[in-house]
Short mmCIF file of C-alpha atoms in Angstrom, two decimals:
data_model
loop_
_atom_site.label_atom_id
_atom_site.label_comp_id
_atom_site.label_asym_id
_atom_site.label_seq_id
_atom_site.Cartn_x
_atom_site.Cartn_y
_atom_site.Cartn_z
CA MET C 216 0.03 -0.02 -0.10
CA ARG C 217 2.92 2.30 0.98
CA LYS C 218 4.31 1.88 -2.46
CA LEU C 219 1.27 2.53 -4.28
CA LEU C 220 0.92 5.86 -2.29
CA ASN C 221 4.42 6.77 -3.08
CA SER C 222 3.73 6.10 -6.81
CA LEU C 223 0.83 8.43 -6.54
CA PHE C 224 2.86 11.05 -4.97
CA VAL C 225 5.46 10.57 -7.48
CA ILE C 226 3.07 10.86 -10.30
CA LEU C 227 1.36 14.39 -10.00
CA ILE C 228 1.29 15.56 -13.69
CA ILE C 229 2.02 18.96 -14.80
CA SER C 230 1.20 19.74 -18.52
CA ALA C 231 1.76 22.82 -20.83
CA CYS C 232 0.35 23.92 -24.14
CA SER C 233 2.53 25.13 -26.87
CA GLU C 234 0.63 28.38 -27.20
CA ASN C 235 2.81 30.20 -24.62
CA GLU C 236 5.02 32.98 -26.18
CA ASP C 237 8.00 32.36 -23.80
CA GLN C 238 8.61 28.99 -25.36
CA LYS C 239 9.61 30.41 -28.39
CA VAL C 240 12.30 32.68 -27.41
CA GLY C 241 15.92 32.12 -27.78
CA PHE C 242 16.40 28.31 -27.13
CA THR C 243 16.84 25.53 -29.46
CA VAL C 244 14.89 22.41 -28.12
CA LYS C 245 16.93 19.15 -27.80
CA SER C 246 14.90 16.17 -28.88
CA ILE C 247 16.23 12.92 -27.21
CA MET C 248 14.84 9.63 -28.74
CA GLN C 249 14.08 7.43 -25.68
CA ASP C 250 13.57 3.73 -26.61
CA LEU C 251 12.28 1.16 -23.71
CA PRO C 252 15.27 -0.61 -22.20
CA SER C 253 14.83 -4.36 -21.10
CA VAL C 254 14.28 -5.18 -17.56
CA GLU C 255 17.69 -6.75 -17.32
CA SER C 256 19.62 -3.69 -18.65
CA GLU C 257 22.03 -2.00 -16.36
CA LEU C 258 23.20 1.53 -16.42
CA ASN C 259 26.69 1.95 -15.07
CA LEU C 260 26.52 5.39 -13.17
CA SER C 261 30.30 5.32 -12.46
CA GLU C 262 30.98 6.00 -16.16
CA TYR C 263 29.73 9.58 -15.73
CA TYR C 264 29.76 10.37 -11.99
CA LYS C 265 32.10 10.16 -8.89
CA PHE C 266 30.24 8.89 -5.87
CA ASN C 267 32.42 10.67 -3.36
CA GLU C 268 30.36 10.94 -0.21
CA VAL C 269 28.00 8.58 1.81
CA VAL C 270 25.98 9.84 4.40
CA ARG C 271 24.46 7.40 6.95
CA LEU C 272 21.81 9.19 8.68
CA GLN C 273 21.41 8.82 12.47
CA SER C 274 18.46 6.62 13.25
CA ASN C 275 16.32 6.92 16.32
CA ASP C 276 12.64 7.31 17.40
CA TYR C 277 13.11 11.03 16.70
CA SER C 278 15.18 11.02 13.60
CA LEU C 279 13.62 8.52 11.63
CA VAL C 280 12.50 9.89 8.17
CA ASP C 281 9.63 7.90 6.75
CA PHE C 282 10.15 9.02 2.91
CA VAL C 283 12.83 11.39 1.76
CA ILE C 284 11.18 14.12 -0.57
CA LYS C 285 14.04 16.52 -0.82
CA VAL C 286 17.56 16.88 0.24
CA LEU C 287 19.29 20.32 0.98
CA VAL C 288 23.06 20.54 1.63
CA ASN C 289 25.62 23.09 2.41
CA GLU C 290 29.22 22.64 3.73
CA GLU C 291 28.16 21.80 7.11
CA TRP C 292 24.56 20.65 7.06
CA ILE C 293 22.02 18.28 5.42
CA PHE C 294 18.43 19.33 5.74
CA ILE C 295 16.01 16.75 4.46
CA LYS C 296 12.08 17.25 3.86
CA GLY C 297 10.53 14.01 4.71
CA GLY C 298 6.76 13.81 5.18
CA ASN C 299 5.58 16.76 6.81
CA SER C 300 8.81 17.44 8.79
CA LEU C 301 12.20 19.20 8.07
CA PHE C 302 15.17 17.17 9.66
CA LYS C 303 18.61 18.69 10.34
CA PHE C 304 21.76 16.49 10.17
CA ASP C 305 25.41 17.28 9.87
CA ARG C 306 27.56 16.05 7.07
CA ASN C 307 28.38 12.90 9.08
CA GLY C 308 24.68 11.99 9.46
CA ASN C 309 24.33 13.13 13.31
CA PHE C 310 20.90 14.35 13.87
CA PHE C 311 20.42 17.91 15.27
CA GLY C 312 16.73 18.25 15.22
CA LYS C 313 13.63 18.90 13.13
CA ILE C 314 10.49 21.02 12.87
CA SER C 315 7.01 19.31 12.23
CA LYS C 316 3.32 20.07 11.59
CA GLY C 317 2.09 22.25 14.13
CA LYS C 318 -1.63 22.92 15.00
CA GLY C 319 -2.22 25.85 12.72
CA GLY C 320 -1.25 28.82 14.98
CA PRO C 321 0.21 32.04 13.79
CA ASP C 322 3.79 30.57 14.10
CA GLU C 323 3.06 27.15 12.85
CA PHE C 324 2.87 25.61 9.36
CA VAL C 325 0.14 23.03 8.64
CA ASN C 326 1.33 21.40 5.41
CA LEU C 327 5.00 21.54 4.79
CA THR C 328 4.87 21.61 0.92
CA ASP C 329 8.44 22.86 -0.02
CA VAL C 330 11.65 23.84 1.24
CA ILE C 331 14.29 26.30 0.13
CA LEU C 332 17.71 26.75 1.36
CA LEU C 333 19.40 30.33 1.27
CA PRO C 334 23.12 29.73 1.85
CA ASP C 335 24.28 33.16 1.74
CA LEU C 336 21.81 34.21 4.61
CA ASN C 337 21.94 30.94 6.54
CA ARG C 338 18.20 30.76 6.34
CA ILE C 339 15.68 28.20 5.27
CA TRP C 340 12.21 28.99 3.76
CA VAL C 341 9.35 26.48 4.57
CA TYR C 342 6.19 26.97 2.21
CA ASP C 343 2.97 25.80 3.55
CA SER C 344 0.44 25.47 0.91
CA ASN C 345 -2.48 25.21 3.33
CA GLN C 346 -1.64 28.65 4.87
CA ARG C 347 -0.27 29.79 1.69
CA SER C 348 2.83 31.37 3.47
CA ILE C 349 6.39 31.24 3.71
CA PHE C 350 8.24 30.61 7.10
CA GLN C 351 11.65 31.60 7.37
CA TYR C 352 13.75 29.78 9.93
CA THR C 353 17.45 30.07 11.09
CA TYR C 354 19.70 27.17 10.64
CA ASP C 355 18.99 26.48 14.33
CA LEU C 356 15.35 25.91 13.22
CA GLU C 357 14.25 29.07 14.94
CA MET C 358 11.25 30.91 13.12
CA GLU C 359 11.60 34.59 12.26
CA ILE C 360 9.11 35.60 9.58
CA ASP C 361 5.73 34.37 8.38
CA TYR C 362 5.08 35.83 5.12
CA PRO C 363 1.73 35.40 3.16
CA LEU C 364 2.33 34.40 -0.44
CA ASN C 365 -1.46 34.03 -1.02
CA TYR C 366 -1.16 31.39 -3.58
CA PRO C 367 -1.62 27.43 -3.09
CA LEU C 368 1.35 26.17 -4.95
CA PHE C 369 2.95 22.85 -4.88
CA GLY C 370 6.59 23.80 -5.18
CA ILE C 371 8.59 27.15 -5.17
CA GLU C 372 12.21 28.20 -5.85
CA LYS C 373 14.01 31.52 -5.26
CA ILE C 374 15.61 33.25 -8.24
CA LYS C 375 17.64 36.39 -8.30
CA ASN C 376 14.83 38.86 -8.48
CA GLY C 377 11.83 36.92 -7.55
CA LEU C 378 10.23 33.50 -6.98
CA ILE C 379 8.92 30.79 -9.24
CA GLY C 380 6.20 28.32 -8.29
CA THR C 381 4.14 25.57 -9.77
CA SER C 382 0.49 24.88 -9.20
CA GLY C 383 0.76 21.36 -10.75
CA TYR C 384 -2.54 20.93 -12.15
CA LEU C 385 -4.34 22.93 -9.34
CA ASP C 386 -6.49 25.60 -10.90
CA VAL C 387 -5.78 28.59 -8.81
CA SER C 388 -6.19 31.58 -11.19
CA GLU C 389 -8.43 32.57 -14.19
CA LYS C 390 -5.67 30.96 -16.58
CA SER C 391 -4.99 27.32 -15.62
CA SER C 392 -1.18 27.48 -15.82
CA SER C 393 1.66 25.32 -14.52
CA LEU C 394 4.24 28.15 -13.51
CA PHE C 395 3.54 31.23 -11.58
CA LEU C 396 6.30 33.89 -11.50
CA PHE C 397 6.57 36.52 -8.61
CA GLU C 398 8.89 39.52 -8.46
CA GLY C 399 10.69 40.77 -5.55
CA ASP C 400 13.79 40.33 -3.42
CA ASN C 401 13.09 38.85 -0.03
CA LEU C 402 10.23 38.36 2.69
CA ALA C 403 10.91 41.72 4.29
CA THR C 404 9.90 43.61 1.02
CA GLY C 405 7.61 41.01 -0.23
CA PHE C 406 6.78 39.26 -3.60
CA ASN C 407 4.30 40.46 -6.13
CA PHE C 408 2.66 38.35 -8.52
CA LEU C 409 3.83 38.98 -12.09
CA ASN C 410 2.33 36.53 -14.62
CA THR C 411 1.72 32.71 -15.40
CA SER C 412 3.36 30.46 -18.12
CA LEU C 413 2.65 27.12 -19.34
CA ARG C 414 -1.08 26.90 -19.65
CA PHE C 415 -2.93 23.50 -19.48
CA ASN C 416 -6.49 22.21 -20.13
CA PRO C 417 -8.63 23.20 -16.83
CA GLU C 418 -10.37 19.67 -17.09
CA LYS C 419 -7.11 18.08 -15.65
CA SER C 420 -7.52 20.38 -12.53
CA LYS C 421 -10.56 18.18 -11.59
CA TYR C 422 -8.54 14.93 -10.99
CA LEU C 423 -4.79 15.65 -11.20
CA HIS C 424 -3.92 16.84 -7.71
CA VAL C 425 -1.40 14.79 -6.45
CA TYR C 426 1.82 16.10 -4.76
CA ARG C 427 5.26 15.49 -6.28
CA HIS C 428 8.75 16.94 -5.16
CA ASP C 429 10.97 17.28 -8.32
CA PHE C 430 9.29 20.01 -10.21
CA PHE C 431 12.51 22.11 -10.10
CA SER C 432 16.20 21.40 -10.24
CA ASN C 433 19.38 23.45 -10.24
CA ALA C 434 20.74 24.19 -13.42
CA ASP C 435 23.44 26.86 -14.58
CA GLN C 436 21.85 30.23 -14.19
CA GLY C 437 18.48 29.19 -13.39
CA TYR C 438 16.15 26.18 -12.86
CA ASN C 439 14.98 23.16 -14.87
CA PHE C 440 11.29 22.58 -14.64
CA VAL C 441 9.67 19.22 -15.34
CA ASN C 442 6.49 18.62 -17.15
CA SER C 443 5.90 15.05 -16.82
CA PHE C 444 3.19 13.97 -19.37
CA ASN C 445 4.19 16.29 -22.24
CA ASP C 446 7.72 14.74 -21.78
CA THR C 447 9.41 18.23 -21.79
CA ILE C 448 11.94 19.78 -19.47
CA TYR C 449 11.92 23.54 -19.50
CA PHE C 450 14.46 26.10 -18.28
CA VAL C 451 13.66 29.10 -16.25
CA ASP C 452 16.32 31.56 -16.39
CA LYS C 453 17.12 34.35 -13.66
CA SER C 454 14.92 36.79 -15.27
CA MET C 455 11.95 34.26 -15.23
CA LYS C 456 11.87 33.61 -19.09
CA VAL C 457 10.70 30.21 -19.72
CA PHE C 458 12.14 28.08 -22.46
CA PRO C 459 11.52 24.46 -23.62
CA LYS C 460 15.11 22.89 -23.28
CA TYR C 461 14.75 19.31 -23.85
CA TYR C 462 11.89 17.09 -25.33
CA ILE C 463 12.13 13.14 -24.29
CA ASP C 464 10.72 11.52 -27.42
CA PHE C 465 9.00 8.28 -26.50
CA GLY C 466 7.81 7.68 -30.21
CA SER C 467 4.56 5.62 -30.40
CA ASN C 468 4.78 5.32 -26.52
CA LYS C 469 4.18 8.97 -26.05
CA VAL C 470 1.18 10.05 -23.62
CA LEU C 471 -1.15 12.04 -25.91
CA GLU C 472 -3.34 15.03 -24.76
CA GLU C 473 -6.32 12.92 -25.70
CA ASP C 474 -5.10 10.21 -23.24
CA LEU C 475 -5.39 12.76 -20.36
CA VAL C 476 -8.75 14.53 -21.23
CA GLY C 477 -12.16 13.64 -22.31
CA LYS C 478 -11.98 10.20 -20.57
CA GLY C 479 -14.19 10.75 -17.59
CA TYR C 480 -11.37 10.39 -15.10
CA ILE C 481 -12.51 11.03 -11.50
CA SER C 482 -9.12 10.83 -9.63
CA ILE C 483 -5.43 10.42 -10.06
CA VAL C 484 -6.13 6.57 -9.62
CA ASP C 485 -7.87 6.36 -12.99
CA VAL C 486 -5.19 8.13 -15.02
CA PHE C 487 -2.57 5.92 -13.17
CA GLN C 488 -4.27 2.78 -13.97
CA PHE C 489 -4.75 3.78 -17.61
CA ILE C 490 -1.05 4.58 -18.24
CA ASN C 491 0.21 1.60 -16.33
CA PHE C 492 -1.72 -0.97 -18.00
CA SER C 493 -0.86 0.52 -21.54
CA GLU C 494 2.61 0.63 -23.19
CA LYS C 495 3.08 4.38 -22.62
CA SER C 496 6.31 5.78 -21.04
CA PHE C 497 5.54 8.89 -18.97
CA ASN C 498 6.52 11.00 -15.71
CA VAL C 499 9.78 12.26 -16.75
CA GLY C 500 11.48 13.48 -13.45
CA ASN C 501 14.34 13.39 -11.03
CA VAL C 502 16.25 15.65 -13.38
CA VAL C 503 19.85 16.00 -12.76
CA GLU C 504 21.80 18.29 -15.31
CA SER C 505 25.56 18.86 -14.99
CA GLU C 506 28.02 20.28 -17.59
CA THR C 507 28.23 17.23 -19.71
CA TYR C 508 25.29 14.96 -18.82
CA LEU C 509 21.71 15.13 -18.35
CA MET C 510 19.92 12.32 -16.19
CA TYR C 511 16.25 11.76 -15.83
CA ARG C 512 13.93 8.98 -14.72
CA PHE C 513 10.74 7.79 -16.23
CA PHE C 514 7.98 5.14 -15.91
CA ASN C 515 6.60 2.33 -18.21
CA GLN C 516 3.92 0.00 -16.74
CA GLY C 517 4.72 0.96 -13.29
CA GLN C 518 8.37 0.41 -13.50
CA ALA C 519 10.92 2.92 -13.13
CA PHE C 520 13.85 3.34 -15.70
CA LEU C 521 16.68 5.81 -15.63
CA SER C 522 18.67 7.43 -18.58
CA VAL C 523 21.86 9.43 -18.79
CA TYR C 524 22.24 11.66 -21.87
CA ASP C 525 25.83 12.77 -22.86
CA LYS C 526 25.17 16.42 -24.24
CA LYS C 527 28.85 16.31 -26.01
CA LYS C 528 28.69 13.09 -27.76
CA ASP C 529 24.94 12.98 -28.31
CA VAL C 530 24.65 9.57 -26.68
CA LEU C 531 21.98 8.11 -24.56
CA LYS C 532 22.14 5.05 -22.20
CA SER C 533 19.45 3.62 -20.23
CA GLY C 534 18.72 0.97 -17.58
CA LYS C 535 16.19 -0.62 -15.42
CA LYS C 536 19.08 -1.42 -13.08
CA ILE C 537 21.78 0.90 -11.82
CA SER C 538 25.26 0.22 -10.73
CA PHE C 539 28.17 2.47 -9.36
CA ASP C 540 31.58 1.91 -7.53
CA HIS C 541 31.67 2.13 -3.77
CA LEU C 542 35.19 1.64 -2.23
CA GLY C 543 36.05 -0.80 -4.88
CA VAL C 544 32.82 -2.64 -4.81
CA GLN C 545 30.45 -2.49 -7.62
CA ILE C 546 26.92 -1.82 -6.37
CA VAL C 547 24.23 -3.21 -8.55
CA LEU C 548 20.64 -2.21 -7.77
CA ASP C 549 17.14 -2.76 -9.25
CA LEU C 550 15.84 0.86 -9.70
CA ASP C 551 13.15 0.79 -6.84
CA GLU C 552 10.55 3.57 -7.16
CA GLU C 553 11.64 4.66 -3.78
CA ILE C 554 15.22 5.44 -5.33
CA SER C 555 15.40 8.87 -6.18
CA PHE C 556 17.61 11.52 -7.35
CA GLY C 557 18.12 15.38 -7.09
CA THR C 558 20.39 18.43 -7.34
CA ILE C 559 22.02 20.47 -4.74
CA GLY C 560 23.80 22.96 -6.88
CA ASP C 561 27.35 23.57 -8.12
CA ASN C 562 27.10 20.59 -10.53
CA ARG C 563 26.53 18.41 -7.57
CA ALA C 564 23.65 15.87 -6.91
CA TYR C 565 22.45 13.20 -4.62
CA ILE C 566 20.87 9.76 -4.70
CA VAL C 567 18.60 8.57 -2.09
CA ILE C 568 18.72 4.78 -1.59
CA PRO C 569 16.37 3.08 1.35
CA ALA C 570 18.43 0.91 3.71
CA GLU C 571 15.61 -1.96 3.40
CA SER C 572 17.02 -5.26 2.47
CA SER C 573 14.34 -5.41 -0.22
CA VAL C 574 16.38 -2.39 -1.94
CA LEU C 575 19.89 -2.89 -0.96
CA LYS C 576 19.83 -6.60 -0.52
CA GLN C 577 23.34 -7.89 0.13
CA TYR C 578 24.83 -4.50 0.04
CA GLN C 579 23.33 -3.61 3.56
CA GLU C 580 26.64 -5.14 4.88
CA VAL C 581 28.55 -3.02 2.67
CA PHE C 582 26.89 0.20 3.93
CA ASN C 583 26.66 -1.02 7.40
CA VAL C 584 22.93 -0.43 7.54
CA LYS C 585 19.97 -2.63 8.45
CA ASP C 586 16.24 -2.65 7.91
CA GLY C 587 14.49 0.16 9.78
CA ASP C 588 17.51 2.46 9.38
CA ASN C 589 17.37 5.84 7.68
CA PRO C 590 17.83 5.91 3.89
CA LEU C 591 21.33 6.45 2.54
CA ILE C 592 22.02 9.83 1.00
CA ILE C 593 24.98 9.47 -1.42
CA LEU C 594 26.31 12.74 -3.08
CA PHE C 595 27.97 12.76 -6.46
CA ASP C 596 29.31 15.02 -9.25
CA GLU C 597 30.38 14.33 -12.85
CA LYS C 598 33.76 12.95 -13.69
#
């Protein structure tokens, strides 16, 4: 049941129509042909990346993270959004505290929807989609500011002179749009709504309301933004211009617009069942882009696959299994749906691997973990 729920969390779909003018400005879209790898295919990540830091998070009754949703890292600390709590660990994995869902008072968040790290200020922003507010905390997890943004978004990121946010498929304005743009510098001076981008068919807002965590990923001079069911990775630059950057071409296995509208869907479960019982590939996400490589995950018939695209050589490799070198040991894992990837800036990224024997198998001994422990956080960058 938990895996089904996690799949549903991962599957919130965001779509965009090609009518938006921002998509036509100053960018050549790279089309990447994506075939379906065999279930025995293996992608050796050590061909591209150096896995140079393994963090074993301290595991006790107070520090256990039920499901890692987002990882934020600076030189000293690791902050993890897990469920409805924000956890603080040092780089050695020692636990230093957490903040969790409150009771809805003026200084408490109700729904910890997203988290942003502001390393230059030693501050953390917690976005609460229930209260539609941003809470500012110190690195000591002391609350300082409660700023009402007044928009119910699923994810936000800070850029140079503003904020970008996504509504997913939630219809929160007169124009049903995936991206919301706000101008402003900080919480003290506030943020003003600027405009929206990437419109979608409002019918989808009736049933595609499932939270996902990997809308945005760090990229050079801005953020990559994922649109799962139109198979497009967009780029949002520091001036908040939006460009289509990569199109993952699934060929005849592409999910079409008519697969998502006009079907009488009631909930995301209906969509999930339809797509997973077809030959369609979908849900491009977990995007990690570095100078040379683009990594992304996708699903087909309920199974996760991973691809790495070499931008310089124009070569794509994919796999159902992943492997990498750890202290001279070749680790080979099935790409479980709870194994996830994300970016931490400066061309660095992370992989989250559950400690459970169902995922790590015999490699539990290699990493010195056991069932019930916190997931492993492994940091890596390209070679």
